[in-house]
Short mmCIF file of C-alpha atoms and ligand atoms in Angstrom, two decimals:
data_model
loop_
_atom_site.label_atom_id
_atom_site.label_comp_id
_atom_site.label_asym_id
_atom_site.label_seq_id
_atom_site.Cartn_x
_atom_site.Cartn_y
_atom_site.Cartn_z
CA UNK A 20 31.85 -12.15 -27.99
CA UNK A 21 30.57 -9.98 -25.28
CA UNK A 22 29.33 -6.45 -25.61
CA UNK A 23 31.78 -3.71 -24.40
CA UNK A 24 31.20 -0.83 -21.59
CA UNK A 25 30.17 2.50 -23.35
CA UNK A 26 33.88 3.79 -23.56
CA UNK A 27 34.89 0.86 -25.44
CA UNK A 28 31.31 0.74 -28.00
CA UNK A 29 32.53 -0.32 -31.59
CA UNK A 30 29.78 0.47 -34.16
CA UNK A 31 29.45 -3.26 -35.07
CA UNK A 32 27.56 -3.49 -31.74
CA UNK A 33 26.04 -0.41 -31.41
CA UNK A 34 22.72 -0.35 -32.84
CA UNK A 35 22.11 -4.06 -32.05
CA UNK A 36 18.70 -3.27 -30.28
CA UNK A 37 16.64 -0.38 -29.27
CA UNK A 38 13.90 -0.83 -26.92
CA UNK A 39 11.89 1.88 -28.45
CA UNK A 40 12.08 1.49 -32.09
CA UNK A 41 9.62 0.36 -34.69
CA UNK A 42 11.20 -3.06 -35.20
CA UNK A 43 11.22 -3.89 -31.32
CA UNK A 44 7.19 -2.95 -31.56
CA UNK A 45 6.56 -5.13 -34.33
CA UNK A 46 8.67 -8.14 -33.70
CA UNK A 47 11.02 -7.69 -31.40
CA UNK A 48 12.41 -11.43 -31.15
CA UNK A 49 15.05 -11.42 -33.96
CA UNK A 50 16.61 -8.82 -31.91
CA UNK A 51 16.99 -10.47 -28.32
CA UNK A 52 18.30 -13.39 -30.29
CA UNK A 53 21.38 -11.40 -31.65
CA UNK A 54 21.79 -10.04 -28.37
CA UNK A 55 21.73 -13.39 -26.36
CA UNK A 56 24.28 -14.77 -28.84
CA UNK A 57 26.20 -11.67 -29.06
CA UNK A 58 25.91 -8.80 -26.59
CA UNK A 59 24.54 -10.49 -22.84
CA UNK A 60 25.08 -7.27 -21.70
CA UNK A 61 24.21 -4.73 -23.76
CA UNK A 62 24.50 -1.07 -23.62
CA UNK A 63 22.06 1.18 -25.73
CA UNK A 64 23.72 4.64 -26.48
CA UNK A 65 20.53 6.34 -27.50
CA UNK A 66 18.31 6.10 -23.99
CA UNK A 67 21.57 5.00 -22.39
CA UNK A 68 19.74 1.95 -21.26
CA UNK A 69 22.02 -1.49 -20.10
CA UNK A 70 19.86 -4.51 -21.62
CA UNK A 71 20.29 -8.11 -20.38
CA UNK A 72 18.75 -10.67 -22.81
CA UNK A 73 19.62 -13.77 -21.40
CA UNK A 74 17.27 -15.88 -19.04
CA UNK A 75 19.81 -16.93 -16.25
CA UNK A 76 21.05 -13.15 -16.22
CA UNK A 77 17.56 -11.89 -16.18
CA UNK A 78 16.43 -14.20 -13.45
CA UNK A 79 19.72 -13.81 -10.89
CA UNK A 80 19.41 -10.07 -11.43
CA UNK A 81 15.16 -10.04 -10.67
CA UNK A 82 16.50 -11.58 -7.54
CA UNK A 83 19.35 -9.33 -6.41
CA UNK A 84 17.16 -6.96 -5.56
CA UNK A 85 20.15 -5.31 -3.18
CA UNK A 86 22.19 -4.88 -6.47
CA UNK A 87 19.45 -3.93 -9.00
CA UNK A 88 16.77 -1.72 -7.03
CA UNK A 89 13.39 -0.69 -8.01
CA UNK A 90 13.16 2.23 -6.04
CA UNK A 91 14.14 4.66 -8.99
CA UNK A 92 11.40 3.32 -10.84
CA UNK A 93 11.05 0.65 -13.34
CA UNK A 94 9.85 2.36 -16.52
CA UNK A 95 12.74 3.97 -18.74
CA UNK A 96 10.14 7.52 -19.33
CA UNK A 97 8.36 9.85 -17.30
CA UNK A 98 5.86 7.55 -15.47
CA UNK A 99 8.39 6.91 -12.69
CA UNK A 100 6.51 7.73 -9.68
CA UNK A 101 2.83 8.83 -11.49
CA UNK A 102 0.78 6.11 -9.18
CA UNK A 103 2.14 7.80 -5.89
CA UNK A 104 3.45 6.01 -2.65
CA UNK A 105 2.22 2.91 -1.96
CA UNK A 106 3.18 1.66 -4.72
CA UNK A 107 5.13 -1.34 -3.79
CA UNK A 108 6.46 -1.91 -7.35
CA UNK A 109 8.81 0.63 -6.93
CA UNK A 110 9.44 -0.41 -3.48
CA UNK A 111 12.61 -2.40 -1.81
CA UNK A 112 12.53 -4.09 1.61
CA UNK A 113 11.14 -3.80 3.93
CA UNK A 114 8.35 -1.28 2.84
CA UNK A 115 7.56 -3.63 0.03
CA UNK A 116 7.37 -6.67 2.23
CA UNK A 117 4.93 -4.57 4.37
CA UNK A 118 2.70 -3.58 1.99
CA UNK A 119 2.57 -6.37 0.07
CA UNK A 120 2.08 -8.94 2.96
CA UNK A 121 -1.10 -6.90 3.87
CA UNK A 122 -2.49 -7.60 0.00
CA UNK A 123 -1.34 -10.66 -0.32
CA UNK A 124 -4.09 -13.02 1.27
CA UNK A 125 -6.47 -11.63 -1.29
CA UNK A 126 -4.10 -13.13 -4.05
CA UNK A 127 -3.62 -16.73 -3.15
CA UNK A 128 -4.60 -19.20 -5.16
CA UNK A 129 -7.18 -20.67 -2.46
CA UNK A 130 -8.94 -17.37 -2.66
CA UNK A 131 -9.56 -17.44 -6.18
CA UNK A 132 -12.53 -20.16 -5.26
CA UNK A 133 -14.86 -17.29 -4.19
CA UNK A 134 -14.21 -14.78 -7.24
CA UNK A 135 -15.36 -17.50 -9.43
CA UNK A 136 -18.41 -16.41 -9.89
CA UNK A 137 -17.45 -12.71 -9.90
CA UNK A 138 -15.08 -13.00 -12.47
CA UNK A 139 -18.15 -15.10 -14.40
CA UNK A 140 -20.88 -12.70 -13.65
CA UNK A 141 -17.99 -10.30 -14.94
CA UNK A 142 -17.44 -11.88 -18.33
CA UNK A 143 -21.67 -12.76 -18.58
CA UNK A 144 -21.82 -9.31 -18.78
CA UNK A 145 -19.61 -8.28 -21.23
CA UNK A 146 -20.50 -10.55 -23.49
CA UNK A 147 -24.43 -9.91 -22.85
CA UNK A 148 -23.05 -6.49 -24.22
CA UNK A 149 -22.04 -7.92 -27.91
CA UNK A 150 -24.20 -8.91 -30.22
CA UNK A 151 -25.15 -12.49 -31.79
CA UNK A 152 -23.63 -12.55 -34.98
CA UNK A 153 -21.02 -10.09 -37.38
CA UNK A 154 -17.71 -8.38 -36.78
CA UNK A 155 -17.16 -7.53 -33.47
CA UNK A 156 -13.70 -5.69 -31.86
CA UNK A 157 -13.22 -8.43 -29.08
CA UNK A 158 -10.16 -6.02 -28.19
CA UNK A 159 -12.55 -3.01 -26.73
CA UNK A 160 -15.11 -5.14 -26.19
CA UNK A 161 -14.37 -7.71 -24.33
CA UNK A 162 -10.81 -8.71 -23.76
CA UNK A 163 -10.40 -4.63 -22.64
CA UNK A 164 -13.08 -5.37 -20.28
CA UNK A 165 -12.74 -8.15 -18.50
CA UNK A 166 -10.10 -7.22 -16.33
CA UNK A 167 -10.20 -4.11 -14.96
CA UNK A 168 -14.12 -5.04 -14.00
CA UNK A 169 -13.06 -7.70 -12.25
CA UNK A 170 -10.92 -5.86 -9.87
CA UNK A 171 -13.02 -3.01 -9.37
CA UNK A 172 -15.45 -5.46 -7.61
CA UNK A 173 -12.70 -6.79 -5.99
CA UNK A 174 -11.54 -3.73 -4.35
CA UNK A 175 -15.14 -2.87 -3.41
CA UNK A 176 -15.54 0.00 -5.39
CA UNK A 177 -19.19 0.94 -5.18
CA UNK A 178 -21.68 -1.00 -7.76
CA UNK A 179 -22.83 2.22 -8.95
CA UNK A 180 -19.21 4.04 -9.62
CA UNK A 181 -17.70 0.95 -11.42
CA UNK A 182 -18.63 1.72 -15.10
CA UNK A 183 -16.96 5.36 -14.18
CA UNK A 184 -13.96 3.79 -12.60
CA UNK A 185 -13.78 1.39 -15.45
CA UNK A 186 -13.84 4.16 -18.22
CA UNK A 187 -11.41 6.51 -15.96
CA UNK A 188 -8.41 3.96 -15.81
CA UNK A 189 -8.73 2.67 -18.89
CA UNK A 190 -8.21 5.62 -20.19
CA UNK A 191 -5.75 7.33 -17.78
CA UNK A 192 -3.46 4.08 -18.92
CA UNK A 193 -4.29 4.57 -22.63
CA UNK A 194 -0.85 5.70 -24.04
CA UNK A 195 -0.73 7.89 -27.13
CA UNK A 196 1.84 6.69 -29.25
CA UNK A 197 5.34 8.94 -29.22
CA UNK A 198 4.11 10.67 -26.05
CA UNK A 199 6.45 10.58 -23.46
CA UNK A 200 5.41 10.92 -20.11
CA UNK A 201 0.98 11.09 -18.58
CA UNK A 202 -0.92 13.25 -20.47
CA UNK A 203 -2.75 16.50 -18.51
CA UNK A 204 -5.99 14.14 -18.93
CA UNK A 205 -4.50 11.07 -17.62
CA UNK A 206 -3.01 13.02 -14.44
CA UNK A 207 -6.46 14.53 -13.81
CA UNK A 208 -8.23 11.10 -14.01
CA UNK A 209 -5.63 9.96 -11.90
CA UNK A 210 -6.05 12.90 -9.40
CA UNK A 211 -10.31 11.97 -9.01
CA UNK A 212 -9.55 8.24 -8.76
CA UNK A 213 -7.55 8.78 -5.66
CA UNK A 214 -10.50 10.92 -4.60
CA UNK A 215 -12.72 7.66 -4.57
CA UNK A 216 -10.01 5.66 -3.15
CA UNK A 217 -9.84 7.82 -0.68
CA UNK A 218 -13.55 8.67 0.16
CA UNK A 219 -14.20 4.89 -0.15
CA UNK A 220 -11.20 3.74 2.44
CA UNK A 221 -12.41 6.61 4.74
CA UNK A 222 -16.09 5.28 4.71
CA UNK A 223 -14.93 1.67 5.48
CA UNK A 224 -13.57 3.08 9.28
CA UNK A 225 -11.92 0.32 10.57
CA UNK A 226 -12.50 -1.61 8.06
CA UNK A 227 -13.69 -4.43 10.08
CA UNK A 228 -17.21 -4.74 8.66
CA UNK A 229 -15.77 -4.71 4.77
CA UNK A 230 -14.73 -7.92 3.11
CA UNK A 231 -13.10 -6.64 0.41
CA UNK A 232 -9.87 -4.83 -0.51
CA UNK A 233 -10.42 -1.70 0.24
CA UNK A 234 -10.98 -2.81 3.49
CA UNK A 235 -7.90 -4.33 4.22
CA UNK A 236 -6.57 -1.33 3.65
CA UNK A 237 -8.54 0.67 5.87
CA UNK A 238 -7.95 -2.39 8.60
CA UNK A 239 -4.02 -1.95 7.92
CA UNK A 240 -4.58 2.27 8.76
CA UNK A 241 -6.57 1.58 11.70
CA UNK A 242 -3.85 -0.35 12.92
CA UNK A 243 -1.11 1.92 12.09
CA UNK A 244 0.70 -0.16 9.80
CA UNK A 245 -0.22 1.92 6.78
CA UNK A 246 -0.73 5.59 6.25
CA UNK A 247 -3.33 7.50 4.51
CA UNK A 248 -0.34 8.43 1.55
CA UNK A 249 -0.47 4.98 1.18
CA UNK A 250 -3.88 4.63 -0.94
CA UNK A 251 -3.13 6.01 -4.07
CA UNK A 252 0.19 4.48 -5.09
CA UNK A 253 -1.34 0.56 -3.73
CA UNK A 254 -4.89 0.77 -5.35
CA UNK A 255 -3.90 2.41 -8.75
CA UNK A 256 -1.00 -0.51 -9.02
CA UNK A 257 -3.73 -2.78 -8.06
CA UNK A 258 -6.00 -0.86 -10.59
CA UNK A 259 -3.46 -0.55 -13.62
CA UNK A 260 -1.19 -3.86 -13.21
CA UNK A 261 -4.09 -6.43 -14.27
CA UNK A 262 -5.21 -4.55 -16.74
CA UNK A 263 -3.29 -4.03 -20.29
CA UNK A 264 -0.98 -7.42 -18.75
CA UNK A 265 -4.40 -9.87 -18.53
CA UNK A 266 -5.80 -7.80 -21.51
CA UNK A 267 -2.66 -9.12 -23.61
CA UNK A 268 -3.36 -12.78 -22.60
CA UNK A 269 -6.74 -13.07 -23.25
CA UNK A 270 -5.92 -11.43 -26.88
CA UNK A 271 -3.55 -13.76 -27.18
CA UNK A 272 -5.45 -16.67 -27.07
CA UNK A 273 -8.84 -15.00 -28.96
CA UNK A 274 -5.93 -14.02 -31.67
CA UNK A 275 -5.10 -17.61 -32.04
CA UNK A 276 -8.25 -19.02 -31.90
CA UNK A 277 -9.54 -16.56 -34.60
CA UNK A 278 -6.67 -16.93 -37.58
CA UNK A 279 -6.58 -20.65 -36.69
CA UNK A 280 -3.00 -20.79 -35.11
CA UNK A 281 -4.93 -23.00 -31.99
CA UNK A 282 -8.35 -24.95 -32.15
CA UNK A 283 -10.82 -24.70 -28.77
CA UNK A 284 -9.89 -28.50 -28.53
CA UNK A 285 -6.10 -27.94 -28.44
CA UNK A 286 -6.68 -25.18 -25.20
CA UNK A 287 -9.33 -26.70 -23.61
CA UNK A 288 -9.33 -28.80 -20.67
CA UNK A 289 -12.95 -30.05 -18.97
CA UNK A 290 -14.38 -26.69 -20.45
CA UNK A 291 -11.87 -24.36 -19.20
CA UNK A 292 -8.34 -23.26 -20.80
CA UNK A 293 -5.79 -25.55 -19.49
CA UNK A 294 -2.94 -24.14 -17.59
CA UNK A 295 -0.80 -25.70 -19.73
CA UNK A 296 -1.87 -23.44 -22.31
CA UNK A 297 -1.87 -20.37 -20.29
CA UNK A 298 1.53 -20.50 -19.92
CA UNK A 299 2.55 -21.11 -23.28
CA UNK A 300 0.65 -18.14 -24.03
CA UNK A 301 2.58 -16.35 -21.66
CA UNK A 302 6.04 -17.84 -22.69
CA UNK A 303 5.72 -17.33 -26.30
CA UNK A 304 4.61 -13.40 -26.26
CA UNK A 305 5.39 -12.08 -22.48
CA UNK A 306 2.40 -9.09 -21.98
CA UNK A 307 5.26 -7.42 -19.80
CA UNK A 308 8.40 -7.11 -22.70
CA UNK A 309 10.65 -5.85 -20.00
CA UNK A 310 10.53 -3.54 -17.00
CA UNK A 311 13.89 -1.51 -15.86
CA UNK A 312 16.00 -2.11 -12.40
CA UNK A 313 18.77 0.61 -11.29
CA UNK A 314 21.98 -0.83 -10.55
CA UNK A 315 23.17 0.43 -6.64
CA UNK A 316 27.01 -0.84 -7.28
CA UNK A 317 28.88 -1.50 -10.06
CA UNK A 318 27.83 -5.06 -11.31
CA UNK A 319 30.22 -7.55 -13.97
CA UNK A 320 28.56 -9.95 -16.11
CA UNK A 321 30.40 -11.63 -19.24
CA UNK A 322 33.43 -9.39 -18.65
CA UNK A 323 31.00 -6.17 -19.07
CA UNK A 324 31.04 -3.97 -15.89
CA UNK A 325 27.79 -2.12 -15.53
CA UNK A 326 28.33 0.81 -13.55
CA UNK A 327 26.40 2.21 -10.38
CA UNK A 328 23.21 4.13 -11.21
CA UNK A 329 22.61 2.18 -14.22
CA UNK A 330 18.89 2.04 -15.83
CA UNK A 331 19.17 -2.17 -16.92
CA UNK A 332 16.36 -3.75 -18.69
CA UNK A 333 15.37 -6.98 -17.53
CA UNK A 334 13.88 -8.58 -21.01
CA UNK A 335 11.35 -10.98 -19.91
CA UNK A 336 10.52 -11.42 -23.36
CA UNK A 337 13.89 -12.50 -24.56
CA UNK A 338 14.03 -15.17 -21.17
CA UNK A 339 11.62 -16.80 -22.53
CA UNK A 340 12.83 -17.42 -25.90
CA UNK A 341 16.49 -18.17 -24.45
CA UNK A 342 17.33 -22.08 -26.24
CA UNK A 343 19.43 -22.74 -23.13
CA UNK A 344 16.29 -22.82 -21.96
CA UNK A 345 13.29 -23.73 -24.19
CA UNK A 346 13.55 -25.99 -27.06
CA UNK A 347 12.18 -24.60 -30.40
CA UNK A 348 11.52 -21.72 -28.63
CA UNK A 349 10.61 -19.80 -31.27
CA UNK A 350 7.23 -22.04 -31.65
CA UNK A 351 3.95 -21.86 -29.95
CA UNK A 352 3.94 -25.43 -28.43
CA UNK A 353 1.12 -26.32 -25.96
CA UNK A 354 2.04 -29.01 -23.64
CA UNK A 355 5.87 -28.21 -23.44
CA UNK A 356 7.07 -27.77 -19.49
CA UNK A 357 6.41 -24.10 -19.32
CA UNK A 358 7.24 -23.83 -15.15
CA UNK A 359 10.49 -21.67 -15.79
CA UNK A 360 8.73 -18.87 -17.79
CA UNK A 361 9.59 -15.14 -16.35
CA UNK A 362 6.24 -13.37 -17.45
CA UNK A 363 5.24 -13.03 -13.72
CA UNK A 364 8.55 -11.96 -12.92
CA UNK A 365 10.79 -13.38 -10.43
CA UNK A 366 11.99 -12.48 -6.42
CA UNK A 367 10.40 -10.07 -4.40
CA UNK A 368 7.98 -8.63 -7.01
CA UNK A 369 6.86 -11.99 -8.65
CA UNK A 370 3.44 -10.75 -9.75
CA UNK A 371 1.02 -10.68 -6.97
CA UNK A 372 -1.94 -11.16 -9.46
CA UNK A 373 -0.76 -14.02 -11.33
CA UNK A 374 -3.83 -16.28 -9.65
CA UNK A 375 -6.16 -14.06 -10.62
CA UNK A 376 -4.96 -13.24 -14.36
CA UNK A 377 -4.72 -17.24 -14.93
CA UNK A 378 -8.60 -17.58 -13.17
CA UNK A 379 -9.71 -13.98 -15.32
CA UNK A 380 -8.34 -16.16 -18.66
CA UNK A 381 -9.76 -19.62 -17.77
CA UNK A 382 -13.61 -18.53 -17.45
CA UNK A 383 -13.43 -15.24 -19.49
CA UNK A 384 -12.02 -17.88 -22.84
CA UNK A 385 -14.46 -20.06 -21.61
CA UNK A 386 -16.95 -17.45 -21.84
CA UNK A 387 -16.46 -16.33 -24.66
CA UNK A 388 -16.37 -20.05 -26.48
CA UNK A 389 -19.71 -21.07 -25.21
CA UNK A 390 -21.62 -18.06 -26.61
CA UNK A 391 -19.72 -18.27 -29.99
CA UNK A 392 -19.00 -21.16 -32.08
CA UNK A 393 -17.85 -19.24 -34.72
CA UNK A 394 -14.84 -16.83 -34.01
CA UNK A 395 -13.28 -16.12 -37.44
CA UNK A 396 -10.24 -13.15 -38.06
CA UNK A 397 -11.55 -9.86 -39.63
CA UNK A 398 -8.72 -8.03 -40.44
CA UNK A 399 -5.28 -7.74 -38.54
CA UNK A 400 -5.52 -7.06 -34.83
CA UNK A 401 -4.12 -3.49 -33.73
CA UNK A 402 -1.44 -3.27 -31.06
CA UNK A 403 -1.06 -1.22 -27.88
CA UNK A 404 1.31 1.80 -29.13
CA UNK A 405 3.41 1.13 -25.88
CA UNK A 406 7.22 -0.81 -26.10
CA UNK A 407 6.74 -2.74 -22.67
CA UNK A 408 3.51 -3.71 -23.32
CA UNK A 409 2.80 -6.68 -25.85
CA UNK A 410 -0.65 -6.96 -26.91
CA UNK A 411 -3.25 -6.56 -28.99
CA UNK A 412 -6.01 -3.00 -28.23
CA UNK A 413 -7.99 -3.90 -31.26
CA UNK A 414 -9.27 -7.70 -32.40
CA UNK A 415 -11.45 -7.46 -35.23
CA UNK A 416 -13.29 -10.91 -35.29
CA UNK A 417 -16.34 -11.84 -37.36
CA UNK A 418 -18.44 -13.99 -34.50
CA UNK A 419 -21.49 -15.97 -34.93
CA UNK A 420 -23.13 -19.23 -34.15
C1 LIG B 511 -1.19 -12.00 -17.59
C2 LIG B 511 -1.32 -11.07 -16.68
C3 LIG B 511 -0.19 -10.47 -15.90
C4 LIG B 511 1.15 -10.41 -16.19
C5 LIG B 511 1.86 -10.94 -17.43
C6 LIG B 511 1.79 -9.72 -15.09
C7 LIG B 511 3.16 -9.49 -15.01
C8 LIG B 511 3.79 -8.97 -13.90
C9 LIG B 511 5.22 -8.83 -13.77
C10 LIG B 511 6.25 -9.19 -14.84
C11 LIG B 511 5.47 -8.33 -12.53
C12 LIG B 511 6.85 -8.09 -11.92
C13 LIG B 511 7.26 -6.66 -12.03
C14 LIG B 511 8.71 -6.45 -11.68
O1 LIG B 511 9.51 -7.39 -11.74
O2 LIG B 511 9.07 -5.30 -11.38
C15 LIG B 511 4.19 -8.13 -11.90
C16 LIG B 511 4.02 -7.59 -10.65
C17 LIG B 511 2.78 -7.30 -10.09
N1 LIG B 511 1.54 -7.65 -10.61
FE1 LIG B 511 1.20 -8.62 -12.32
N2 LIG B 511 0.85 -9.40 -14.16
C18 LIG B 511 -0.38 -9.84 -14.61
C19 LIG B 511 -1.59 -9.72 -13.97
C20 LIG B 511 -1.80 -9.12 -12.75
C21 LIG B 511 -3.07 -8.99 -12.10
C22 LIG B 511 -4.41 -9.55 -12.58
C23 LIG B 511 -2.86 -8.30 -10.95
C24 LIG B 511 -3.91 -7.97 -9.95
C25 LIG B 511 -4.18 -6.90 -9.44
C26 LIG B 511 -1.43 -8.00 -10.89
C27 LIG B 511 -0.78 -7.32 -9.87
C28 LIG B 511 0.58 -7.19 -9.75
C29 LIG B 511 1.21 -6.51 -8.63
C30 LIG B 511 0.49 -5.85 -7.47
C31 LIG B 511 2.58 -6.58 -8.84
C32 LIG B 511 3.69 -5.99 -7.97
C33 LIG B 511 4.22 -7.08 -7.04
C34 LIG B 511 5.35 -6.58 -6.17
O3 LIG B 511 5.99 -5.58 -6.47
O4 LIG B 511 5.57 -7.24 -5.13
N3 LIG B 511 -0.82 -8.51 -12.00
N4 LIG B 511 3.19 -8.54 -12.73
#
């Protein structure tokens, strides 16, 4: 059976899934597996929203870029467009390709080597921050943290204005549950970290004397191949897109190790998290639920034509419980061949950052591990209030030697 177009809806299939209800919050997995089996294509009345569930329709469609654009955005509410140009998210060809090819040295796995000992100075920090022994929130304090320090340094923002820029985007992305679109707050925060984006780029010149992001960018002005209007949209994606995603793993894993579900022995490799483990993690709960493409031509799947100008969810989170693909994959299994997950995405906008979130989780678990032996749950960990993103804001954990 295959779900019908929205002049054809029955009521059996109508209120099969909707991507911002309580249920798909709490557990939205029973769900995606109705839909898999029984609606591929789904259409949700309510935020007339298209929904594909399956991983084979989720990953041809991430790479038809020509069919399903991101150029109308690729949230469902009011956040479409907030960061500004330059933000190569909600870019096609060939600005994407530019912008992205400028960035994209900084991302490559070989260049993860030098942040090492950033991201570990990073995480030495934080955790110097907790104390010793009792109930700690490792949510805001550490696994909040960890991310959004690290690429502050990375972009070069000044030693002295990263706790500010820290505290400004962590809360300009802080969604109040049931509110719709950026607060006033979050738009003004957003307004006076463009400032320092700005102020910083401008200082670099030609950014040939300044080894670090922000340079680049200044470099790519100075030769003409970006703009000035540029800066805001790139750094607050580079800002915001690491931040609540890595956040998710980390809590993940500290989630895990606290009510037992995984021991350190079962994650660890030589001292780090193994990769393998990483991308179970990732697999099992995506941190990115779904993200939205607009259809530029009617499109047929399973019988079901989607028309032109269609908002389609792409469920990453479904993909990766699809049986076609996974076995059991309903269970958290380390060591299973994890390769095909879709948590990074797929095509064109494969996450940039995936290096860096998989290097941020390897030391900052470490990290964590070697100053606490103990790491026992306190209490139920809180979630983020937001429906794309999957992770845990609050993880009350009794630490101690
Ligand atoms: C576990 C952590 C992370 C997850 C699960 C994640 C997930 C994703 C996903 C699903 C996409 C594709 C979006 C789409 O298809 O429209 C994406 C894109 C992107 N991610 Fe990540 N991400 C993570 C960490 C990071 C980090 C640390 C950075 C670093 C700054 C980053 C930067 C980006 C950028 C710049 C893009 C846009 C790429 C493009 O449009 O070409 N991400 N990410």
């Amino acid at each position: 059976m295959t779900n019908l177009p929205p002049s054809q809806s029955v009521s059996a299939l109508a209120d099969l899934y909707d991507p911002l209800s309580a249920q798909s919050h709490e557990d939205p997995y029973p769900s995606y597996a109705v839909l898999r089996a029984q609606a591929p294509v789904y259409y949700c009345a309510r935020h007339d929203v298209w929904a594909l569930s399956r991983y084979a329709d989720v990953r041809a469609a991430l790479r038809d870029w020509q069919r399903f654009t991101s150029t109308q955005g690729v949230e469902m509410a009011d956040y479409v467009g907030f960061f500004g140009e330059g933000n190569f998210l909600e870019l096609d060809p060939p600005a994407h390709d530019t912008i992205r090819r400028i960035l994209a040295p900084r991302f490559l796995t070989r260049a993860m080597r030098s942040y090492e000992p950033i991201v570990r100075q990073s995480a030495d920090e934080i955790l110097d921050e907790l104390p010793n022994a009792g109930e700690v929130d490792l949510g805001t304090g550490f696994t909040q943290r960890l991310p959004v320090l690290t690429i502050c340094r990375l972009l070069g923002i000044p030693a002295a204005q990263v706790p500010w820029a820290v505290t400004a985007t962590t809360e300009m992305m802080t969604r109040p549950a049931g509110e719709s679109g950026p607060s006033d707050r979050a738009a003004q925060l957003r307004t006076e970290l463009v400032e320092l984006f700005r102020s910083e780029v401008a200082r670099r010149g030609n950014g040939a004397e300044h080894d670090d992001i922000l340079g680049d960018i200044a470099r790519a002005i100075h030769e003409g191949v970006l703009t000035v209007e540029d800066i805001p949209g790139i750094c607050l994606l580079l800002i915001a897109a690491g931040m609540e995603t890595t956040t998710s793993l980390l809590g993940s894993i500290v989630d895990a190790l606290a009510s037992g579900a995984v021991t350190a022995e079962e994650i660890l490799q030589d001292g780090m998290v193994s990769g393998e483990a990483i991308d179970e993690f990732l697999r099992y709960d995506a941190p990115v639920q779904w993200l939205c493409r607009v259809t530029t031509e009617p499109v047929t799947l399973h019988g079901v034509t989607i028309p032109a100008g269609a908002r389609v969810l792409m469920l990453y989170g479904s993909a990766n419980r699809d049986p076609e693909v996974f076995d059991a994959p309903d269970e958290l299994r380390i060591g299973r061949d994890t390769s095909r997950h879709l948590s990074f995405g797929e095509g064109i906008h494969f996450c940039l950052g995936m290096p860096l979130a998989k290097l941020e989780t390897r030391v900052g678990i470490a990290g964590l591990l070697g100053r606490y032996r103990r790491l026992q749950s306190a209490g139920s960990p809180q979630r983020y209030p937001s429906h794309i993103i999957r992770g845990f804001e609050r993880i009350p954990v009794i630490v101690g030697d």
